[in-house]
């Protein structure tokens, strides 16, 4: 059974079963148990000593991800586990939508893992360091959120020149708990009203103000002008309370994929070069 199909079958059992992953010491333990439940007995991890070879064997034999690089396999496992748990506890009630998301998961996992391995091997594609065990980025966290003090005029000038379809952009999320910065992307540019529509968070002015009507969510959003500090914080999931730093959040596979599309040289769209 291929990777995406056995995951879909697992999700049919409901969130309680998937949540038992807390009893396992690592992402690889969790996936191996699930694979064995599905009859994939070729993956049998008896000790931590052969974790990498077991993971590599599964991803190579399944035909979903391929490759035998140890870090590649470990990143894939971590990304799969994280997205599985997120989907198992999500409120998605549409089975066809869930299947579509699961069907695209192998492609997104493969793309992120390959990029992360390339960054690790080259060292010059990104200013971010790699946590292969958790399938995430990490970097030193600033003492305060770099997006809190923003210049609306400079933001408007930057987006007036560089707004483009598919451009990865940062959004400051403020709540009573504190601050974080999320990655989103532009999917509509309305030149007549000087507005930008983001794929997840909706309409903003080019100066960064959120303008969608009827918003009653317990947090505020502000489109930020990209900078190294801001984009690094967003890619690493850095979070702050109103007083100091706190634990980072785990990025979804969507945000991880967006993080691989960042142009670290000047944050502009590659189409503008």
Coordinates of N, CA, C and O in Angstrom, one line a residue, residues 89-232:
X89 N -6.9 15.8 14.0 CA -7.6 16.6 15.0 C -8.3 17.8 14.4 O -8.8 18.6 15.1
X90 N -8.2 17.9 13.0 CA -8.8 19.1 12.4 C -10.3 18.9 12.3 O -10.9 17.8 12.6
X91 N -11.0 20.0 12.0 CA -12.5 20.0 11.9 C -13.0 19.7 10.5 O -14.2 20.0 10.2
X92 N -12.1 19.3 9.6 CA -12.6 19.0 8.2 C -13.7 17.9 8.2 O -13.5 16.8 8.7
X93 N -14.8 18.3 7.7 CA -15.9 17.3 7.6 C -16.2 16.8 6.2 O -17.0 15.9 6.1
X94 N -15.4 17.3 5.3 CA -15.6 16.9 3.9 C -14.6 15.8 3.5 O -13.4 16.0 3.5
X95 N -15.1 14.6 3.3 CA -14.2 13.4 3.1 C -13.4 13.6 1.8 O -12.2 13.3 1.7
X96 N -14.0 14.2 0.8 CA -13.3 14.3 -0.5 C -12.2 15.4 -0.4 O -11.1 15.2 -1.0
X97 N -12.5 16.4 0.4 CA -11.4 17.4 0.6 C -10.3 16.8 1.4 O -9.1 17.1 1.0
X98 N -10.6 16.0 2.4 CA -9.5 15.3 3.1 C -8.7 14.4 2.3 O -7.4 14.4 2.3
X99 N -9.3 13.7 1.4 CA -8.6 12.8 0.5 C -7.7 13.6 -0.5 O -6.6 13.1 -0.8
X100 N -8.2 14.7 -1.0 CA -7.4 15.5 -1.9 C -6.1 16.1 -1.2 O -5.1 16.1 -1.7
X101 N -6.3 16.5 0.1 CA -5.2 17.0 0.8 C -4.2 15.8 1.1 O -3.0 16.0 1.0
X102 N -4.7 14.7 1.4 CA -3.8 13.5 1.6 C -3.1 13.1 0.3 O -2.0 12.7 0.4
X103 N -3.9 13.2 -0.8 CA -3.3 12.8 -2.0 C -2.1 13.7 -2.4 O -1.2 13.2 -3.1
X104 N -2.2 14.9 -2.1 CA -1.1 15.9 -2.4 C 0.1 15.9 -1.4 O 1.1 16.4 -1.7
X105 N -0.1 15.2 -0.3 CA 0.9 15.2 0.8 C 2.2 14.7 0.4 O 3.2 15.3 0.7
X106 N 2.3 13.5 -0.3 CA 3.6 13.0 -0.7 C 4.4 14.0 -1.5 O 5.6 14.1 -1.3
X107 N 3.7 14.7 -2.4 CA 4.5 15.6 -3.3 C 5.0 16.8 -2.4 O 6.2 17.2 -2.6
X108 N 4.2 17.3 -1.5 CA 4.7 18.4 -0.7 C 5.8 18.0 0.2 O 6.8 18.7 0.4
X109 N 5.7 16.8 0.8 CA 6.7 16.3 1.7 C 8.0 16.1 1.0 O 9.1 16.5 1.4
X110 N 7.9 15.5 -0.2 CA 9.1 15.2 -1.0 C 9.8 16.6 -1.4 O 11.0 16.7 -1.3
X111 N 9.0 17.6 -1.8 CA 9.6 18.8 -2.2 C 10.3 19.5 -1.0 O 11.4 20.0 -1.2
X112 N 9.7 19.5 0.2 CA 10.3 20.2 1.3 C 11.5 19.4 1.8 O 12.6 20.1 2.0
X113 N 11.5 18.1 1.8 CA 12.6 17.3 2.3 C 13.8 17.5 1.3 O 15.0 17.6 1.8
X114 N 13.6 17.5 0.0 CA 14.7 17.7 -0.9 C 15.3 19.0 -0.8 O 16.5 19.2 -0.9
X115 N 14.5 20.0 -0.6 CA 15.0 21.4 -0.4 C 15.9 21.5 0.9 O 17.0 22.0 0.9
X116 N 15.4 20.9 1.9 CA 16.1 20.9 3.2 C 17.4 20.2 3.1 O 18.5 20.6 3.7
X117 N 17.4 19.1 2.5 CA 18.7 18.3 2.3 C 19.7 19.1 1.4 O 20.9 19.2 1.7
X118 N 19.1 19.8 0.4 CA 20.0 20.6 -0.5 C 20.6 21.8 0.3 O 21.8 22.1 0.2
X119 N 19.8 22.4 1.2 CA 20.3 23.5 2.0 C 21.4 23.0 3.0 O 22.4 23.6 3.1
X120 N 21.2 21.8 3.5 CA 22.2 21.2 4.4 C 23.5 20.9 3.7 O 24.6 21.1 4.3
X121 N 23.4 20.5 2.5 CA 24.6 20.1 1.8 C 25.3 21.3 1.2 O 26.5 21.3 1.1
X122 N 24.6 22.3 0.8 CA 25.2 23.5 0.1 C 25.6 24.6 1.1 O 26.6 25.2 1.0
X123 N 24.7 24.8 2.1 CA 25.0 25.8 3.1 C 24.8 27.3 2.6 O 25.0 28.2 3.4
X124 N 24.4 27.5 1.4 CA 24.3 28.9 0.9 C 22.9 29.2 0.3 O 22.8 30.2 -0.3
X125 N 22.0 28.3 0.4 CA 20.7 28.6 -0.2 C 19.8 29.4 0.8 O 18.8 30.0 0.4
X126 N 20.1 29.3 2.1 CA 19.2 29.9 3.1 C 20.0 30.2 4.4 O 21.0 29.6 4.7
X127 N 19.6 31.2 5.1 CA 20.2 31.5 6.4 C 19.7 30.7 7.5 O 20.1 30.8 8.7
X128 N 18.9 29.7 7.2 CA 18.3 28.9 8.3 C 19.1 27.6 8.5 O 19.7 27.1 7.6
X129 N 19.0 27.1 9.7 CA 19.6 25.8 10.1 C 18.5 24.8 10.1 O 17.3 25.1 10.1
X130 N 18.8 23.5 10.0 CA 17.9 22.4 9.8 C 17.8 21.5 11.0 O 18.9 21.1 11.5
X131 N 16.6 21.3 11.5 CA 16.4 20.3 12.5 C 15.8 19.1 11.8 O 14.6 19.0 11.6
X132 N 16.6 18.1 11.4 CA 16.1 17.0 10.7 C 15.2 16.1 11.5 O 14.3 15.5 10.9
X133 N 15.4 16.0 12.8 CA 14.6 15.1 13.6 C 13.1 15.6 13.6 O 12.2 14.8 13.6
X134 N 12.9 16.9 13.6 CA 11.6 17.4 13.7 C 11.1 18.0 12.3 O 10.0 18.5 12.2
X135 N 11.9 17.9 11.3 CA 11.5 18.4 10.0 C 11.2 19.8 10.0 O 10.2 20.3 9.5
X136 N 12.1 20.6 10.6 CA 11.8 22.1 10.7 C 13.0 22.9 10.6 O 14.2 22.4 10.6
X137 N 12.9 24.2 10.5 CA 14.0 25.2 10.5 C 14.2 25.7 11.9 O 13.3 25.7 12.7
X138 N 15.4 26.1 12.2 CA 15.7 26.8 13.4 C 16.8 27.9 13.2 O 17.6 27.7 12.3
X139 N 16.7 28.9 14.0 CA 17.6 30.0 14.0 C 17.5 30.7 15.4 O 16.5 30.6 16.1
X140 N 18.5 31.5 15.7 CA 18.4 32.3 16.9 C 17.2 33.2 16.9 O 17.0 33.9 16.0
X141 N 16.5 33.2 18.0 CA 15.3 34.0 18.1 C 15.6 35.3 18.8 O 16.3 35.4 19.8
X142 N 15.0 36.4 18.1 CA 15.1 37.7 18.7 C 14.4 37.8 20.0 O 13.5 37.1 20.3
X143 N 14.9 38.7 20.9 CA 14.2 38.9 22.2 C 12.8 39.5 22.1 O 12.0 39.2 22.9
X144 N 12.6 40.2 21.0 CA 11.2 40.8 20.8 C 10.8 40.5 19.3 O 11.7 40.3 18.5
X145 N 9.5 40.5 19.1 CA 9.1 40.2 17.7 C 9.5 41.3 16.7 O 9.1 42.4 17.0
X146 N 10.2 40.9 15.7 CA 10.6 41.9 14.7 C 9.5 42.6 13.9 O 9.8 43.6 13.3
X147 N 8.4 42.1 13.9 CA 7.3 42.6 13.1 C 6.4 43.6 13.8 O 5.5 44.2 13.2
X148 N 6.6 43.8 15.2 CA 5.7 44.6 16.0 C 5.8 46.1 15.6 O 4.8 46.8 15.4
X149 N 7.0 46.5 15.4 CA 7.3 47.9 14.9 C 7.4 47.9 13.4 O 8.5 47.6 12.9
X150 N 6.3 48.3 12.7 CA 6.4 48.3 11.3 C 6.1 49.7 10.7 O 5.3 50.5 11.3
X151 N 6.7 50.0 9.6 CA 6.5 51.3 8.9 C 5.6 51.1 7.7 O 5.9 50.5 6.7
X152 N 4.3 51.6 7.9 CA 3.3 51.4 6.9 C 3.7 52.0 5.6 O 3.3 51.5 4.5
X153 N 4.3 53.2 5.6 CA 4.7 53.9 4.3 C 5.7 53.1 3.5 O 5.6 52.9 2.3
X154 N 6.7 52.5 4.2 CA 7.7 51.7 3.5 C 7.1 50.4 3.0 O 7.5 49.9 2.0
X155 N 6.2 49.9 3.8 CA 5.5 48.7 3.4 C 4.7 48.9 2.1 O 4.8 48.1 1.2
X156 N 4.0 50.0 2.0 CA 3.2 50.4 0.8 C 4.1 50.6 -0.4 O 3.8 50.1 -1.5
X157 N 5.2 51.2 -0.2 CA 6.2 51.5 -1.3 C 6.8 50.1 -1.8 O 6.9 50.0 -3.0
X158 N 7.1 49.2 -0.9 CA 7.7 48.0 -1.3 C 6.7 47.1 -2.1 O 7.0 46.6 -3.1
X159 N 5.5 47.0 -1.6 CA 4.5 46.2 -2.3 C 4.0 46.9 -3.6 O 3.6 46.2 -4.6
X160 N 4.1 48.2 -3.7 CA 3.7 48.9 -4.9 C 4.7 48.5 -6.0 O 4.3 48.3 -7.2
X161 N 5.9 48.2 -5.6 CA 7.0 47.9 -6.6 C 7.1 46.4 -6.8 O 7.4 45.9 -8.0
X162 N 6.9 45.6 -5.8 CA 7.2 44.2 -5.9 C 6.1 43.2 -5.7 O 6.4 42.0 -5.8
X163 N 4.9 43.6 -5.5 CA 3.8 42.7 -5.3 C 3.7 41.8 -6.6 O 3.7 42.4 -7.7
X164 N 3.5 40.5 -6.4 CA 3.4 39.6 -7.6 C 2.6 38.4 -7.2 O 2.6 38.0 -6.0
X165 N 2.0 37.7 -8.2 CA 1.3 36.5 -7.9 C 2.2 35.4 -7.4 O 3.2 35.2 -8.0
X166 N 1.8 34.8 -6.3 CA 2.6 33.7 -5.7 C 3.7 34.2 -4.8 O 4.4 33.3 -4.2
X167 N 3.9 35.5 -4.7 CA 5.0 36.0 -3.8 C 4.8 35.6 -2.3 O 3.7 35.7 -1.8
X168 N 5.8 35.0 -1.7 CA 5.7 34.6 -0.3 C 5.9 35.9 0.6 O 6.8 36.6 0.4
X169 N 4.9 36.1 1.5 CA 4.9 37.3 2.3 C 4.7 37.0 3.8 O 4.1 35.9 4.1
X170 N 5.1 37.8 4.7 CA 4.9 37.6 6.1 C 3.7 38.3 6.7 O 3.4 39.5 6.3
X171 N 3.0 37.7 7.6 CA 1.8 38.3 8.2 C 2.0 38.2 9.7 O 2.2 37.1 10.3
X172 N 1.9 39.4 10.4 CA 2.0 39.4 11.8 C 0.7 39.0 12.4 O -0.4 39.6 12.1
X173 N 0.7 38.1 13.4 CA -0.5 37.6 14.0 C -0.4 38.0 15.5 O 0.5 37.6 16.2
X174 N -1.3 38.9 16.0 CA -1.3 39.4 17.3 C -2.6 38.9 18.1 O -3.7 39.0 17.5
X175 N -2.4 38.5 19.3 CA -3.5 38.0 20.1 C -3.2 38.4 21.6 O -2.2 39.0 21.9
X176 N -4.2 38.0 22.4 CA -4.0 38.3 23.9 C -2.8 37.5 24.4 O -2.3 37.8 25.5
X177 N -2.4 36.4 23.7 CA -1.4 35.5 24.2 C 0.0 36.1 23.7 O 1.0 35.8 24.4
X178 N 0.0 36.8 22.6 CA 1.3 37.3 22.2 C 1.4 37.5 20.7 O 0.4 37.8 20.0
X179 N 2.6 37.2 20.1 CA 2.8 37.5 18.7 C 3.5 36.3 18.0 O 4.3 35.6 18.6
X180 N 3.2 36.1 16.7 CA 3.9 35.2 15.9 C 3.8 35.8 14.4 O 3.0 36.7 14.2
X181 N 4.7 35.3 13.5 CA 4.6 35.7 12.1 C 4.4 34.5 11.3 O 5.1 33.5 11.4
X182 N 3.4 34.5 10.4 CA 3.1 33.4 9.5 C 3.5 33.8 8.1 O 3.5 34.9 7.7
X183 N 3.8 32.7 7.3 CA 4.0 32.9 5.9 C 2.7 32.7 5.1 O 1.9 31.8 5.4
X184 N 2.5 33.5 4.1 CA 1.3 33.4 3.3 C 1.8 33.8 1.9 O 3.0 34.1 1.6
X185 N 0.9 33.8 0.9 CA 1.3 34.2 -0.5 C 0.2 35.0 -1.1 O -1.0 34.8 -0.8
X186 N 0.6 35.8 -2.1 CA -0.4 36.7 -2.8 C -1.0 35.9 -3.9 O -0.4 35.2 -4.7
X187 N -2.4 35.9 -4.0 CA -3.1 35.3 -5.1 C -4.0 36.2 -5.9 O -4.4 35.8 -7.0
X188 N -4.2 37.4 -5.4 CA -4.9 38.4 -6.2 C -4.3 39.8 -5.9 O -4.0 40.1 -4.8
X189 N -4.1 40.5 -7.0 CA -3.7 41.9 -6.9 C -4.7 42.8 -7.6 O -5.0 42.7 -8.8
X190 N -5.3 43.7 -6.8 CA -6.4 44.6 -7.3 C -5.7 46.0 -7.4 O -5.6 46.7 -6.4
X191 N -5.3 46.3 -8.6 CA -4.6 47.6 -8.8 C -5.5 48.8 -8.7 O -5.1 49.9 -8.2
X192 N -6.8 48.6 -9.0 CA -7.8 49.7 -8.9 C -8.0 50.2 -7.5 O -8.1 51.4 -7.2
X193 N -8.1 49.2 -6.5 CA -8.3 49.6 -5.1 C -7.0 49.5 -4.3 O -7.0 49.8 -3.1
X194 N -5.9 49.2 -5.0 CA -4.6 49.1 -4.3 C -4.6 48.1 -3.1 O -4.1 48.3 -2.0
X195 N -5.3 46.9 -3.4 CA -5.4 45.9 -2.4 C -4.7 44.6 -2.8 O -4.5 44.4 -4.0
X196 N -4.3 43.8 -1.8 CA -3.7 42.5 -2.1 C -4.5 41.4 -1.4 O -4.9 41.6 -0.2
X197 N -4.7 40.3 -2.0 CA -5.4 39.2 -1.4 C -4.4 38.1 -1.2 O -3.7 37.6 -2.1
X198 N -4.4 37.6 0.1 CA -3.5 36.5 0.4 C -4.3 35.2 0.5 O -5.5 35.2 0.8
X199 N -3.6 34.1 0.1 CA -4.3 32.8 0.0 C -5.0 32.4 1.3 O -6.1 31.8 1.2
X200 N -4.4 32.7 2.4 CA -5.0 32.2 3.7 C -5.7 33.4 4.4 O -6.9 33.2 4.9
X201 N -5.1 34.5 4.5 CA -5.6 35.6 5.4 C -6.4 36.7 4.7 O -6.9 37.6 5.4
X202 N -6.7 36.6 3.4 CA -7.6 37.5 2.8 C -7.0 38.9 2.4 O -5.8 39.0 2.0
X203 N -7.8 39.9 2.4 CA -7.5 41.2 1.8 C -6.7 42.1 2.8 O -7.0 42.3 4.0
X204 N -5.7 42.8 2.2 CA -4.9 43.8 2.9 C -4.7 45.0 2.0 O -4.6 44.8 0.8
X205 N -4.5 46.1 2.6 CA -4.0 47.3 1.8 C -2.5 47.0 1.5 O -1.8 46.2 2.2
X206 N -1.9 47.7 0.6 CA -0.4 47.6 0.4 C 0.4 48.1 1.5 O 1.5 47.8 1.7
X207 N -0.3 49.0 2.4 CA 0.4 49.4 3.6 C 0.4 48.4 4.7 O 0.9 48.6 5.8
X208 N -0.4 47.3 4.5 CA -0.3 46.2 5.4 C -1.6 46.0 6.3 O -1.7 45.1 7.0
X209 N -2.5 47.0 6.2 CA -3.7 46.9 7.0 C -4.7 45.8 6.5 O -5.0 45.8 5.3
X210 N -5.2 45.0 7.5 CA -6.2 44.0 7.1 C -7.5 44.7 7.0 O -8.0 45.5 7.8
X211 N -8.2 44.4 5.9 CA -9.5 45.2 5.5 C -10.7 44.3 5.3 O -11.7 44.8 4.8
X212 N -10.6 43.0 5.5 CA -11.8 42.2 5.2 C -12.9 42.5 6.2 O -12.6 42.5 7.5
X213 N -14.1 42.6 5.8 CA -15.2 43.0 6.6 C -15.7 41.8 7.4 O -15.6 40.6 7.0
X214 N -16.3 42.1 8.6 CA -16.9 41.0 9.3 C -15.9 40.1 10.1 O -16.3 39.1 10.5
X215 N -14.7 40.6 10.3 CA -13.8 39.8 11.0 C -14.0 39.9 12.5 O -14.0 41.0 13.1
X216 N -14.3 38.7 13.2 CA -14.5 38.8 14.6 C -13.6 37.8 15.3 O -13.9 37.3 16.4
X217 N -12.5 37.4 14.7 CA -11.6 36.4 15.3 C -10.8 37.1 16.4 O -10.5 38.3 16.3
X218 N -10.4 36.3 17.4 CA -9.7 36.9 18.5 C -8.2 37.2 18.3 O -7.4 37.0 19.2
X219 N -7.9 37.6 17.1 CA -6.5 38.0 16.8 C -6.5 39.1 15.7 O -7.4 39.2 15.0
X220 N -5.4 39.8 15.6 CA -5.3 40.8 14.6 C -4.2 40.4 13.6 O -3.3 39.7 14.0
X221 N -4.3 40.9 12.4 CA -3.3 40.5 11.4 C -2.8 41.8 10.7 O -3.5 42.7 10.5
X222 N -1.5 41.7 10.3 CA -0.9 42.9 9.6 C 0.1 42.4 8.6 O 1.0 41.6 9.0
X223 N -0.1 42.7 7.4 CA 0.9 42.4 6.3 C 2.2 43.2 6.6 O 2.1 44.4 6.7
X224 N 3.3 42.5 6.6 CA 4.6 43.1 6.8 C 5.5 43.2 5.6 O 5.3 42.4 4.7
X225 N 6.3 44.2 5.6 CA 7.4 44.2 4.5 C 8.4 43.2 4.9 O 8.9 43.1 6.0
X226 N 8.8 42.3 3.9 CA 9.8 41.3 4.2 C 11.2 41.9 4.6 O 11.6 42.9 4.0
X227 N 11.8 41.2 5.5 CA 13.2 41.5 5.9 C 13.8 40.2 6.3 O 13.0 39.2 6.6
X228 N 15.1 40.1 6.5 CA 15.7 38.9 6.9 C 15.2 38.4 8.3 O 14.8 37.3 8.5
X229 N 15.2 39.3 9.2 CA 14.7 39.0 10.6 C 13.3 38.5 10.6 O 13.0 37.5 11.3
X230 N 12.5 39.1 9.8 CA 11.0 38.8 9.8 C 10.8 37.4 9.1 O 10.1 36.5 9.6
X231 N 11.5 37.2 8.0 CA 11.3 36.0 7.3 C 11.9 34.8 8.0 O 11.4 33.7 7.9
X232 N 13.0 35.0 8.7 CA 13.7 33.9 9.5 C 12.7 33.5 10.6 O 12.5 32.4 10.9

